[in-house]
XYZ file of C-alpha atoms in Angstrom:
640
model
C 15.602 -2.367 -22.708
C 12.912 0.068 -23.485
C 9.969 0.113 -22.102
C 6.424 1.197 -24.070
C 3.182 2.021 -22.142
C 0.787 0.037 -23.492
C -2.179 0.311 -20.965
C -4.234 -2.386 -22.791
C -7.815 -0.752 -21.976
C -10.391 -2.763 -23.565
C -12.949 -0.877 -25.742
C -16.593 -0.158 -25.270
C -18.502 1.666 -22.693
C -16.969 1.628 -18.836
C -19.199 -0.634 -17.683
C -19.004 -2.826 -20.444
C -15.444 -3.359 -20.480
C -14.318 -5.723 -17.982
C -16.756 -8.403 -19.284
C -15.694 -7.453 -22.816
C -12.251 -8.385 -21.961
C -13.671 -11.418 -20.309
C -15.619 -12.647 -23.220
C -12.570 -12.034 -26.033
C -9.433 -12.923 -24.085
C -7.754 -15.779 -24.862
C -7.872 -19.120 -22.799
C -6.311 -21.917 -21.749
C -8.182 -24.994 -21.352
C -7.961 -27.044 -17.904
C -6.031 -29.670 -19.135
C -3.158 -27.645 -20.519
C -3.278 -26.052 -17.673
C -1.386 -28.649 -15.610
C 1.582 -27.258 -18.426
C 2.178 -24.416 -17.161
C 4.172 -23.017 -13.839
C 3.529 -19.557 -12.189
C 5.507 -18.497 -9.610
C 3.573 -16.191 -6.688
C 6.029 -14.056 -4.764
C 4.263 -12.388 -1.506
C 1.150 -14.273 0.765
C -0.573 -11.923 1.812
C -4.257 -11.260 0.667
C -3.480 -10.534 -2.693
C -0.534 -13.106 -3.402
C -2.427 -16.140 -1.255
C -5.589 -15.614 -3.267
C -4.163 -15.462 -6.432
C -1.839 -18.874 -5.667
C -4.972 -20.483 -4.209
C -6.736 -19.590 -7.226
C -4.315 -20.502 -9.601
C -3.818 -23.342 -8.052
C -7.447 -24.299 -7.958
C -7.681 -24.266 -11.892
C -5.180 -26.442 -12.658
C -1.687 -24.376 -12.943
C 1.188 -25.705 -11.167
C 2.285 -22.670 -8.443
C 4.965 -21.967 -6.866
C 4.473 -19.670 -3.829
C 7.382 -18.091 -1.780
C 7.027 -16.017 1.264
C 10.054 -14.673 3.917
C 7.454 -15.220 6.805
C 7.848 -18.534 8.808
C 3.757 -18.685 7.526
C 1.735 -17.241 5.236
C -0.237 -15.273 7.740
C 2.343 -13.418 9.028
C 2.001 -11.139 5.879
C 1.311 -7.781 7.222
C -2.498 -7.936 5.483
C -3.632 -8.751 9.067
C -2.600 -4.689 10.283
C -5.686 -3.446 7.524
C -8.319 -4.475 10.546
C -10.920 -1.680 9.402
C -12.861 -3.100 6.935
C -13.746 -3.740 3.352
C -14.894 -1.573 0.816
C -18.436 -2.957 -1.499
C -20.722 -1.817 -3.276
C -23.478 -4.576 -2.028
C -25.552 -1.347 -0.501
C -27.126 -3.159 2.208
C -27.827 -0.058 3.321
C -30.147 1.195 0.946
C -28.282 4.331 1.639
C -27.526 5.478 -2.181
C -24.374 3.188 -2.848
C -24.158 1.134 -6.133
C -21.237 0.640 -8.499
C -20.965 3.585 -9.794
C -20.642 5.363 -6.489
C -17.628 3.245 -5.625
C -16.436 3.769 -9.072
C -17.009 7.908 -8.381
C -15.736 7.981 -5.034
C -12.621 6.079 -5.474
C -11.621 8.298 -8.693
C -12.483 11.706 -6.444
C -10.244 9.986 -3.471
C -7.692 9.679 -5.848
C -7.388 13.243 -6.978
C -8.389 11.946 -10.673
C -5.109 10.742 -11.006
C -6.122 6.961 -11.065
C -6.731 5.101 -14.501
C -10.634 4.662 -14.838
C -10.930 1.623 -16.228
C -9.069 -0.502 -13.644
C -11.106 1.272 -10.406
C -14.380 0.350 -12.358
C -13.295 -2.967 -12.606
C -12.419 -2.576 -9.012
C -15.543 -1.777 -8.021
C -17.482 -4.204 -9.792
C -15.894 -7.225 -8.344
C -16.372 -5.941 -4.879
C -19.856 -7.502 -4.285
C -18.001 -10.637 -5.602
C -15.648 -10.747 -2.959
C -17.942 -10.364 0.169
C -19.872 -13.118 -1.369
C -16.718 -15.439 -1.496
C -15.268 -14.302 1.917
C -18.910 -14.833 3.636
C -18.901 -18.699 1.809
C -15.160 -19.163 3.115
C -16.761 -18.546 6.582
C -14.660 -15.135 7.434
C -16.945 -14.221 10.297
C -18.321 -10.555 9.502
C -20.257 -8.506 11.900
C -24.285 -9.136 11.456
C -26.823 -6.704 12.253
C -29.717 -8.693 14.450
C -31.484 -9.977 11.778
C -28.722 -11.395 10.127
C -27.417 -9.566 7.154
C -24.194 -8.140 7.290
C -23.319 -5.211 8.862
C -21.658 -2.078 7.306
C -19.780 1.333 8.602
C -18.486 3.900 6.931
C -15.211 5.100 6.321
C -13.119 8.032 4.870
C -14.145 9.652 2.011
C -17.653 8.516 1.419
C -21.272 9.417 2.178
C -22.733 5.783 2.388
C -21.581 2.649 4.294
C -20.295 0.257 2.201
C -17.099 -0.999 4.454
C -17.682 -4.677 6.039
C -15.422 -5.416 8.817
C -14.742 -7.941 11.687
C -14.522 -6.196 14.783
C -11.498 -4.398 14.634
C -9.813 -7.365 13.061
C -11.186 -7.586 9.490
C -7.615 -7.936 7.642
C -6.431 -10.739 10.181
C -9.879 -12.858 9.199
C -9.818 -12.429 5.176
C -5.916 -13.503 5.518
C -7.170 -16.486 7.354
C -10.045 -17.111 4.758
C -7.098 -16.991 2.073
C -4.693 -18.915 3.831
C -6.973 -21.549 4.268
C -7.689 -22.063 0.615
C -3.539 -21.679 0.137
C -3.319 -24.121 2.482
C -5.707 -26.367 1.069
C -4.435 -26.147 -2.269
C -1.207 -26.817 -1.129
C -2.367 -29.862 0.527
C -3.819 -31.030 -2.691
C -0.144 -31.042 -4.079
C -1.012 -27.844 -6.806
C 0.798 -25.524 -4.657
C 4.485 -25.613 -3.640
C 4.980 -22.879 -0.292
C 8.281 -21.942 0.029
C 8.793 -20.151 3.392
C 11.510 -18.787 5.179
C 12.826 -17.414 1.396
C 13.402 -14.489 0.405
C 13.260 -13.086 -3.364
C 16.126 -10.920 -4.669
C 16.264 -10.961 -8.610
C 14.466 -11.211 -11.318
C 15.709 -13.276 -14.418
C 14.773 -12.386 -18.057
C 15.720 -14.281 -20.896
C 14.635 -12.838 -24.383
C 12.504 -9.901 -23.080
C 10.535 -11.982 -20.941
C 10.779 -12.888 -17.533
C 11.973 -16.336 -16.725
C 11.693 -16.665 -12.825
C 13.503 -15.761 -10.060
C 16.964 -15.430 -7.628
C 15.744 -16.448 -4.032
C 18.218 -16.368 -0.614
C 16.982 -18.999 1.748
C 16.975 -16.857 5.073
C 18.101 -19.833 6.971
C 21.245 -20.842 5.843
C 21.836 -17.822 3.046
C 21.868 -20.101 0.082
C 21.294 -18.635 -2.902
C 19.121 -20.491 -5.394
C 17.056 -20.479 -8.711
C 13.312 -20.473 -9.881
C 12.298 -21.129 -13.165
C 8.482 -20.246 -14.229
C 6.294 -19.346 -17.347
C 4.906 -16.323 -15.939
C 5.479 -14.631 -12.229
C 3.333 -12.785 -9.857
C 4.919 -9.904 -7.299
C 2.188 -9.837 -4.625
C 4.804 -8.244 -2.100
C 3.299 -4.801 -0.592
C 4.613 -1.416 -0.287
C 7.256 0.627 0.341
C 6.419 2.587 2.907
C 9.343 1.706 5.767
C 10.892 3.855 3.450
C 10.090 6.963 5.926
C 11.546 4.272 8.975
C 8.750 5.231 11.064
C 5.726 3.830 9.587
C 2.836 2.266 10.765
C 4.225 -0.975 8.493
C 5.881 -3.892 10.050
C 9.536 -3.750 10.355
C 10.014 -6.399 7.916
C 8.198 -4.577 4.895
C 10.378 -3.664 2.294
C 10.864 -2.331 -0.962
C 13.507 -5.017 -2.409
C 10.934 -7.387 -4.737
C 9.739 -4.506 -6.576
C 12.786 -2.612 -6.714
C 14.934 -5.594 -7.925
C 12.323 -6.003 -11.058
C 12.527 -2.236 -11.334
C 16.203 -2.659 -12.063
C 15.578 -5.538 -14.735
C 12.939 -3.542 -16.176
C 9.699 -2.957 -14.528
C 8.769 0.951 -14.692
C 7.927 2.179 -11.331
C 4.784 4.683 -11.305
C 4.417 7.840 -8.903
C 6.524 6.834 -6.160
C 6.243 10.195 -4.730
C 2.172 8.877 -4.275
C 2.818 7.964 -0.897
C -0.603 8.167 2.288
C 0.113 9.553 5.596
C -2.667 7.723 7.610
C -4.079 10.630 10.159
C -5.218 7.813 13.096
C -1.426 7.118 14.330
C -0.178 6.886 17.901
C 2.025 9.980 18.177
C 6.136 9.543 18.437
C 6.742 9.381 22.214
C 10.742 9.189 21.558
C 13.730 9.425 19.335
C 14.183 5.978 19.771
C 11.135 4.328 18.199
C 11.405 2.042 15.527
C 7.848 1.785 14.185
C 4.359 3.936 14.772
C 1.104 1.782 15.526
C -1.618 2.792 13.483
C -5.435 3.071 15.223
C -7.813 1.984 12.806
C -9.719 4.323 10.586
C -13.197 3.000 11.405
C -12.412 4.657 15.043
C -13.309 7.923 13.032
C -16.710 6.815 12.776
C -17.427 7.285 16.298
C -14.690 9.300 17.158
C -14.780 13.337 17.414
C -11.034 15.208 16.089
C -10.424 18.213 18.215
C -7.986 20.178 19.460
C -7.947 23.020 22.362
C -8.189 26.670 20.655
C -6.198 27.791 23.051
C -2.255 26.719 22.471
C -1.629 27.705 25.767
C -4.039 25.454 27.075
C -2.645 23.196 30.540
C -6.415 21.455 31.457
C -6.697 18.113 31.272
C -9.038 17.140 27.545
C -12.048 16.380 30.442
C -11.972 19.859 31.872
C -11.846 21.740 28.771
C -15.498 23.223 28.097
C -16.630 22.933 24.549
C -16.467 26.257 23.834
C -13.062 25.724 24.370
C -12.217 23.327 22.074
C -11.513 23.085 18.135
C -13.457 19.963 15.967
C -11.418 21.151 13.379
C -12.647 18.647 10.477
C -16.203 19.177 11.472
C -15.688 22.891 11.351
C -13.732 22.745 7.741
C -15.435 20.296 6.193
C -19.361 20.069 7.349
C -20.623 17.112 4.459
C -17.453 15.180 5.722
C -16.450 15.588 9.075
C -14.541 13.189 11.186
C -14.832 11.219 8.138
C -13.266 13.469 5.564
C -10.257 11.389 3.561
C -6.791 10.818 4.927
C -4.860 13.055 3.131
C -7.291 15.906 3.827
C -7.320 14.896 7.065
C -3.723 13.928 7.833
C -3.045 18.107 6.607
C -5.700 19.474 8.816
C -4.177 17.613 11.666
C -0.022 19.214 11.312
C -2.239 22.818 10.656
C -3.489 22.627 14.163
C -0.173 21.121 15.693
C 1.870 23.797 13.215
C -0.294 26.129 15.142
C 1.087 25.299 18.424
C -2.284 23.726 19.242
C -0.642 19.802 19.708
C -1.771 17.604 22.832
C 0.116 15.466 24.713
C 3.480 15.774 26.562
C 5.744 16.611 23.067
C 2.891 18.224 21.625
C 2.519 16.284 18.803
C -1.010 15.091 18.961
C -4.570 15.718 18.827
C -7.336 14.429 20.433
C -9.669 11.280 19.252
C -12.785 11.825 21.756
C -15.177 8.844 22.184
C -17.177 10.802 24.456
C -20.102 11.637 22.840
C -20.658 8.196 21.184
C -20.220 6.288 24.947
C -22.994 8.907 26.410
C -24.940 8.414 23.482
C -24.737 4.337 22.464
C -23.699 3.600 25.696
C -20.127 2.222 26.902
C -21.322 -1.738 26.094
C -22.378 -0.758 22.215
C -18.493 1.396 21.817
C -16.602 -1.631 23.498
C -17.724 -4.370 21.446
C -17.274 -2.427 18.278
C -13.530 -1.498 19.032
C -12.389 -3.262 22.255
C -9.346 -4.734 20.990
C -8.307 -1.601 19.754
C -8.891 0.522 22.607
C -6.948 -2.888 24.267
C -3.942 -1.724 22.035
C -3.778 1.383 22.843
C -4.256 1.335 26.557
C -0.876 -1.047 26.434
C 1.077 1.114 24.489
C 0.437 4.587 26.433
C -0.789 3.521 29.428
C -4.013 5.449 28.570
C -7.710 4.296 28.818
C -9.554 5.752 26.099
C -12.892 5.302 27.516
C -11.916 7.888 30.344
C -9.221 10.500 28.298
C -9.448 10.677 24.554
C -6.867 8.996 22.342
C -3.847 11.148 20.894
C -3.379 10.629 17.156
C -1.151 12.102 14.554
C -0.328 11.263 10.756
C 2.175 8.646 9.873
C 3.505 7.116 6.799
C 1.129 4.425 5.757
C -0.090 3.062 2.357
C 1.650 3.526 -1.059
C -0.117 4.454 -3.972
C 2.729 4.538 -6.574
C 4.157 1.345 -7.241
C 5.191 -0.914 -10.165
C 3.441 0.179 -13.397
C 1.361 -2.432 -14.685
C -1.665 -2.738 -17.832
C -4.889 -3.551 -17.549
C -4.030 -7.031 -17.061
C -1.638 -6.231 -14.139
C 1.274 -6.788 -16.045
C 4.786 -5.054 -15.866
C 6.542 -3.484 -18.592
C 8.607 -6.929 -18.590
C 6.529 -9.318 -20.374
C 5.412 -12.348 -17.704
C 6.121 -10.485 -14.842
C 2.423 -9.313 -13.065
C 1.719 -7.471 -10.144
C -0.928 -7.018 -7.899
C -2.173 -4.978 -4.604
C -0.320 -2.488 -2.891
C 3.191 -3.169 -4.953
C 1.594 -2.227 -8.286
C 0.542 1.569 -8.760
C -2.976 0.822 -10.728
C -6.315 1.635 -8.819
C -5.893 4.733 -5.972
C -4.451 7.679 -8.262
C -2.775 10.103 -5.692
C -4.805 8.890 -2.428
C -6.232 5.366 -1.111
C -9.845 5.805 0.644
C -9.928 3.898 3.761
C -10.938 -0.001 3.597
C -9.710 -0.286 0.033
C -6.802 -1.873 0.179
C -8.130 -5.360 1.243
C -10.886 -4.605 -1.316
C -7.931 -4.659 -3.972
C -5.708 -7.214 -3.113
C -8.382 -9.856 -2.944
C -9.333 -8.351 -6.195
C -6.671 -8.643 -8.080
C -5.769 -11.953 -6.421
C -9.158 -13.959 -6.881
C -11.123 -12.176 -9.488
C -8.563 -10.559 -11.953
C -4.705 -12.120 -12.464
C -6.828 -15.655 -13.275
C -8.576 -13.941 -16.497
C -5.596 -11.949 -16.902
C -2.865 -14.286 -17.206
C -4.453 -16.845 -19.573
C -3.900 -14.387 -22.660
C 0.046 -14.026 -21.959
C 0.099 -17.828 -20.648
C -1.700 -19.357 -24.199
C 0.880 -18.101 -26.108
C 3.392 -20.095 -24.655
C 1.689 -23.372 -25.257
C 3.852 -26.556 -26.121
C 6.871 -24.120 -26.340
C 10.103 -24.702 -24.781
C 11.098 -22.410 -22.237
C 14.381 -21.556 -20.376
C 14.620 -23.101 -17.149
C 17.236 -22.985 -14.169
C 20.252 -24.137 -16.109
C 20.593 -21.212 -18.626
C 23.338 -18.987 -18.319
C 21.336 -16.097 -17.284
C 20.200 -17.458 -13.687
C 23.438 -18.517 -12.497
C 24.568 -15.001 -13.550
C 21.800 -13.480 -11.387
C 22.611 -15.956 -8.509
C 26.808 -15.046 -8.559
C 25.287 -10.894 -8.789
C 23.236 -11.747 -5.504
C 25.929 -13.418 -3.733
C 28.270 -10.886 -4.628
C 25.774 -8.331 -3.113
C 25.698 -9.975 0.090
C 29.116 -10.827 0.584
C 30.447 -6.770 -0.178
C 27.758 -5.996 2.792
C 29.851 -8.732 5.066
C 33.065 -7.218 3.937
C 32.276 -3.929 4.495
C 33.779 -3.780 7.792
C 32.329 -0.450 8.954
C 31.074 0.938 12.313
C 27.298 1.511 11.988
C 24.377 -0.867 11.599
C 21.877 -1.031 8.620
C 19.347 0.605 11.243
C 21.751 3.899 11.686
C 21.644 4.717 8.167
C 17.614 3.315 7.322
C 17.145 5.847 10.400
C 18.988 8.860 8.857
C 17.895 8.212 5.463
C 13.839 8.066 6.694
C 14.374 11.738 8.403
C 15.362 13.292 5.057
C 12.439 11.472 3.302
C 10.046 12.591 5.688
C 11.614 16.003 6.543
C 11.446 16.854 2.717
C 9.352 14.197 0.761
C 6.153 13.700 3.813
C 3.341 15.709 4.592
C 4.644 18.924 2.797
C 7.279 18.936 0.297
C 8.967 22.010 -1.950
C 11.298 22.625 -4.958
C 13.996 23.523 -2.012
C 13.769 20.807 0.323
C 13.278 18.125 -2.522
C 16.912 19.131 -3.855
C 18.608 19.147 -0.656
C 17.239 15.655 0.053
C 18.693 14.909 -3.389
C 21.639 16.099 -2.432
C 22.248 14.458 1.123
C 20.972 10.865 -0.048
C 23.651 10.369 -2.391
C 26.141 11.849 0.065
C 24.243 9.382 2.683
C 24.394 6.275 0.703
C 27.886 6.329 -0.145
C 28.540 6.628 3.688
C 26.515 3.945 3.709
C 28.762 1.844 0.961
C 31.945 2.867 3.133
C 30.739 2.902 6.574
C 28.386 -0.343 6.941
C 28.888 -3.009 9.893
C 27.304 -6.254 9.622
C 27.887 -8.805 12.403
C 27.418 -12.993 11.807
C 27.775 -14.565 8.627
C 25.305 -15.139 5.415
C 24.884 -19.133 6.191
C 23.388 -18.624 8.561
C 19.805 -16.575 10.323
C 21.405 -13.135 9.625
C 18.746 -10.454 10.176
C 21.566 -7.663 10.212
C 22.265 -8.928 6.646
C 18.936 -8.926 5.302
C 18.517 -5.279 6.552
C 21.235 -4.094 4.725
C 20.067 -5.591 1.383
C 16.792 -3.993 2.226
C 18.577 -0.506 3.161
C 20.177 -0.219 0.133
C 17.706 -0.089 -2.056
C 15.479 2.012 -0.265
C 18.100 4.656 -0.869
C 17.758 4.207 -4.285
C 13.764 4.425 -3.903
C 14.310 7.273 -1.903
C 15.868 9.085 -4.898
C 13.197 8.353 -6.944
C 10.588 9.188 -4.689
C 12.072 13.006 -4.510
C 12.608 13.123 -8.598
C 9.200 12.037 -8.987
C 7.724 14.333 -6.269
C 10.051 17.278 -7.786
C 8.860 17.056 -11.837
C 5.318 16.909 -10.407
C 4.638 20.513 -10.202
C 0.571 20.409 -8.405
C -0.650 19.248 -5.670
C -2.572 16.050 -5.722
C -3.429 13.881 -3.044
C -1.195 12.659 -1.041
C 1.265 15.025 -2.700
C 1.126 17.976 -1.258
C 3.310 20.263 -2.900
C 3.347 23.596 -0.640
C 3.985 25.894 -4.021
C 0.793 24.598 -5.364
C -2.389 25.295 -2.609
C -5.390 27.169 -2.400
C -6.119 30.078 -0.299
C -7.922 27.209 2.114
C -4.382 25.533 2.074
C -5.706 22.393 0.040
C -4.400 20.830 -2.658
C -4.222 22.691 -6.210
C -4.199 20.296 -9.448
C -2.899 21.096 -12.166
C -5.115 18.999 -14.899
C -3.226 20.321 -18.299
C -0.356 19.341 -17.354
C -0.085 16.780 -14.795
C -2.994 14.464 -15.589
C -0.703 11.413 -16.523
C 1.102 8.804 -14.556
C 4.709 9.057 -14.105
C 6.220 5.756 -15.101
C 10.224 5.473 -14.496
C 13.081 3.493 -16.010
C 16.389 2.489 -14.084
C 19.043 4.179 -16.512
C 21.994 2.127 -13.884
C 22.387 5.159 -12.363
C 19.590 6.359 -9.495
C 20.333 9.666 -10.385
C 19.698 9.776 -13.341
C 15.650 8.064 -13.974
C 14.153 7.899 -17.182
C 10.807 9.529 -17.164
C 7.634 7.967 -19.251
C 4.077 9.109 -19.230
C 0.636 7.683 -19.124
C -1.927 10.010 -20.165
C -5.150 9.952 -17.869
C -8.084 9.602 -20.247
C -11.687 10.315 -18.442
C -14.140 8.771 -20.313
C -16.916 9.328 -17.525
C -15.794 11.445 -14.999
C -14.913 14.836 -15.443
C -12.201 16.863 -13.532
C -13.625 18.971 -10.881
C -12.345 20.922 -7.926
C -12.072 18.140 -5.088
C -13.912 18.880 -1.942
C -15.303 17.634 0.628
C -16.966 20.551 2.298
């Protein structure tokens, strides 16, 4: 199969072209709706509120999930806030500022047309979320309350206390739920998807493993949506839950889908630092902390007083200091690099070091202690049980940690793959952040693609398939997919090693991050090159995996998982290697400024990489995009 880029950008003016596309596409009228099935793999915000959607109109919908419920999707960890551009405020914001500032966050390495569409529909989804009764913070006399987050000069990011992903995934979930009540939504839970079947250059449905008894089953569907999240457990320690995976995404990657600048991966700078070798996952302290919060660090790398008793004249605000317009509130990959400068420097808090200091201070003596609480209470909560530490008396200790993934599957304008009928939406496609997500953006996606773009989208693709017979579970091709799976799983059982899926995820996530995190090089991306190959067939040779696959078999499902983040990993390096500038969130250490931030290189590296499987990881297939800036124009990023 070869794949073409066709980014299907409609014509006219920016602003005009999302409803120009709305006006010309192609529709399908309600009743023949009821014709057609769309399967919706992933439930969190951006796959429930595209089934609930879809369902609403009429389609028939399919939605599958590995959670025991829907809101178990990892959604709920965004608890920040919301990015739109209602400007309550009256502070400056409007469309075009979201529009600006999400391009600029990006490192102009985003495709303009989808972030204006993204920031258009914004006001439309605080609108929806407030009528779904998702309980937003008010100010007194009743309009909705907005803070402001990484990467911006206005406050445009709506939030629920510290728990604004967990209430939009219960706003979705109850319209899931209520279209699944209504019969136009099957949920399938507990199931896991790991193929993708196409049958004459389109894609046909899906391979799924049930997760309670391992069977191994089929799912036929006009058209399919991959609403399944990142990759970024790909590091191991991540502030992701330990479930998240790579395997959806990957699998249609290897029937397919191009995958788009993997190496576009966001190291989120509020992380509880690594206390041991032994940890299995970081927990991530909200963004919207920095709002409040002062960054600092003691000048002194010697320093032994405890943060209380060191004088101010004593101390470093670092961000405040390099970047004045910003400060505590500059974006995460600026930040996130500022932060391993002053623990590089031997400057680190905290018993290993490896920290530095998020003071609350200053806001408690000037709101008072009542005002900070109620704003972030069940996040200082979180922390206290974690480190034992009371933020209200001795500051928090952050450091970076693998967080949000830019790159992802490559889609078009209408979110759809290189495989024809196979979408994608929110963080597993690549399409809106460029090289760097500003804070409280991701929910602002995923419920945008979910409610306000995949049901104009799909209704071109869909009406050409009208009263035309389609493929369905008996054809050849899924039970060839299904005996491939099985296969899969039973080599892992056979195996017979002596380490655990865990050893190896562990091992491989130390390369990744050692040469593909924060900092990467020409040198260190070829010796990760080297030792993941060398890793993975140790892997192949070595594996041990207890139980049996019909039954609950976690140690299984790892392993599936395991393997093909290995052959993400490779890709991630390849991609990071050819990419010769610094960009974002990649930070290649050849390519800096005198200041030590990142140096673009527009002439030849303003494109998206977009990658083929070949059927052998080592050996990618590289496609470009070319970035087209109709209305911005490329300028030195800064935020000083």
């Amino acid at each position: 199969m070869s794949i073409t880029l066709d980014s299907k950008i409609p014509e006219g003016p920016m602003a005009d072209k999302w409803s120009n596309y709305i006006a010309s596409q192609k529709l399908v009228n309600p009743a023949n709706k009821r014709k057609f099935k769309i399967i919706v793999v992933g439930t969190g915000l951006a796959g429930a509120s595209a089934a609930a959607t879809l369902g609403e109109l009429g389609y028939q919908v399919e939605a599958f999930t590995f959670h025991d419920s829907p809101r178990r999707a990892h959604s709920i960890a965004a608890q920040g806030g919301i990015n739109a551009a209602k400007n309550y405020q009256g502070d400056g914001d409007s469309v075009h500022r979201l529009f600006y500032d999400t391009v600029k966050g990006g490192d102009f390495r985003a495709r303009e047309a989808n972030v204006h569409r993204l920031a258009e529909v914004s006001v439309n989804i605080i609108d929806q979320m407030v009528a779904q009764g998702v309980p937003f913070a008010r100010e007194y006399g009743g309009m909705l309350s907005n803070r402001s987050f990484g990467g911006a000069q206005v406050s445009r990011t709506f939030y629920a206390r510290g728990q604004t992903g967990q209430q939009l995934l219960i706003g979705a979930y109850q319209q899931l739920a209520r279209q699944i009540g209504l019969g136009n939504v099957t949920l399938w839970n507990r199931t896991e998807m790991v193929d993708v079947v196409n049958i004459d250059g389109r894609c046909a449905g899906i391979v799924t493993r049930d997760l309670l008894n391992g069977e191994v089953t089929s799912h036929s569907a006009h058209a399919v949506v991959l609403a399944t999240g990142g990759y970024g457990n790909a590091f191991y320690l991540s502030t992701n839950a330990m479930a998240c995976n790579v395997t959806a995404a990957w699998r249609a990657h290897r029937r397919g889908a191009a995958f788009a600048n993997p190496c576009y991966t966001q190291i989120h700078p509020t992380c509880i630092p690594q206390a041991d070798d032994f940890q299995s996952k970081l927990t991530l302290m909200s963004e919207s902390l920095r709002n409040d919060g002062r960054i600092w660090v003691p000048k002194n790398p010697d320093e032994t007083r405890s943060p209380d008793q060191i004088p101010e004249a004593d101390r470093d605000y670092y961000l405040e200091r390099i970047y004045p317009s910003f400060g505590n509130l500059a974006p995460r990959d600026v930040s996130s690099r500022a932060a391993k400068r002053a623990v590089d420097a031997g400057q680190g808090v905290g018993p290993l070091k490896n920290g530095v200091y998020l003071d609350f201070a200053d806001a408690i003596s000037r709101l008072g202690l009542d005002v900070v609480w109620e704003r972030y209470s069940n996040l200082f909560e979180m922390y206290e049980r974690i480190t034992g530490e009371d933020p209200r008396v001795v500051p928090m200790r952050i450091y970076p940690a693998s967080h949000y993934t830019m790159g992802g599957l490559w889609v078009d304008y209408e979110l759809q793959t290189t495989i024809p009928g196979l979408f994608c939406a929110g963080e597993a496609n690549f399409s809106d952040h460029g090289a760097n997500r500003l804070g409280a953006s991701a929910l602002m996606q995923g419920l945008s693609d979910g409610y306000f773009v995949l049901p104009y989208t799909m209704a071109p693709y869909l009406s050409e398939w009208l009263n035309k017979p389609i493929p369905d579970t008996s054809h050849e091709a899924f039970a060839a997919a299904e005996a491939e799976a099985s296969d899969r799983f039973a080599r892992y059982l056979a195996t017979n090693g002596t380490r655990g899926p865990d050893h190896f995820h562990r091992e491989l996530g130390k390369i990744i991050w050692d040469y593909c995190g924060m900092d990467r090089n020409k040198a260190g991306l070829e010796k990760a090159l080297a030792e993941i190959p060398a890793l993975h067939d140790e892997f192949q040779k070595d594996l041990n995996v207890t139980g049996s696959d019909t039954s609950v078999n976690q140690t299984l499902e790892k392993a599936a998982r395991v393997d093909d983040f290995f052959e993400l990993g490779m890709l991630m390096c390849q991609d990071a290697l050819v990419r010769e500038e610094s960009c974002g969130g990649h930070f290649r250490s050849e390519h800096q400024t005198q200041e030590g931030e990142a140096k673009r290189d527009d002439e030849n590296f303003a494109h998206v990489t977009a990658w083929e499987w070949s059927g052998d990881m080592a050996a990618p297939i590289e496609h470009r995009e070319p970035l087209e800036y109709e209305v911005m124009k490329f300028q030195t990023r800064s935020y000083k």
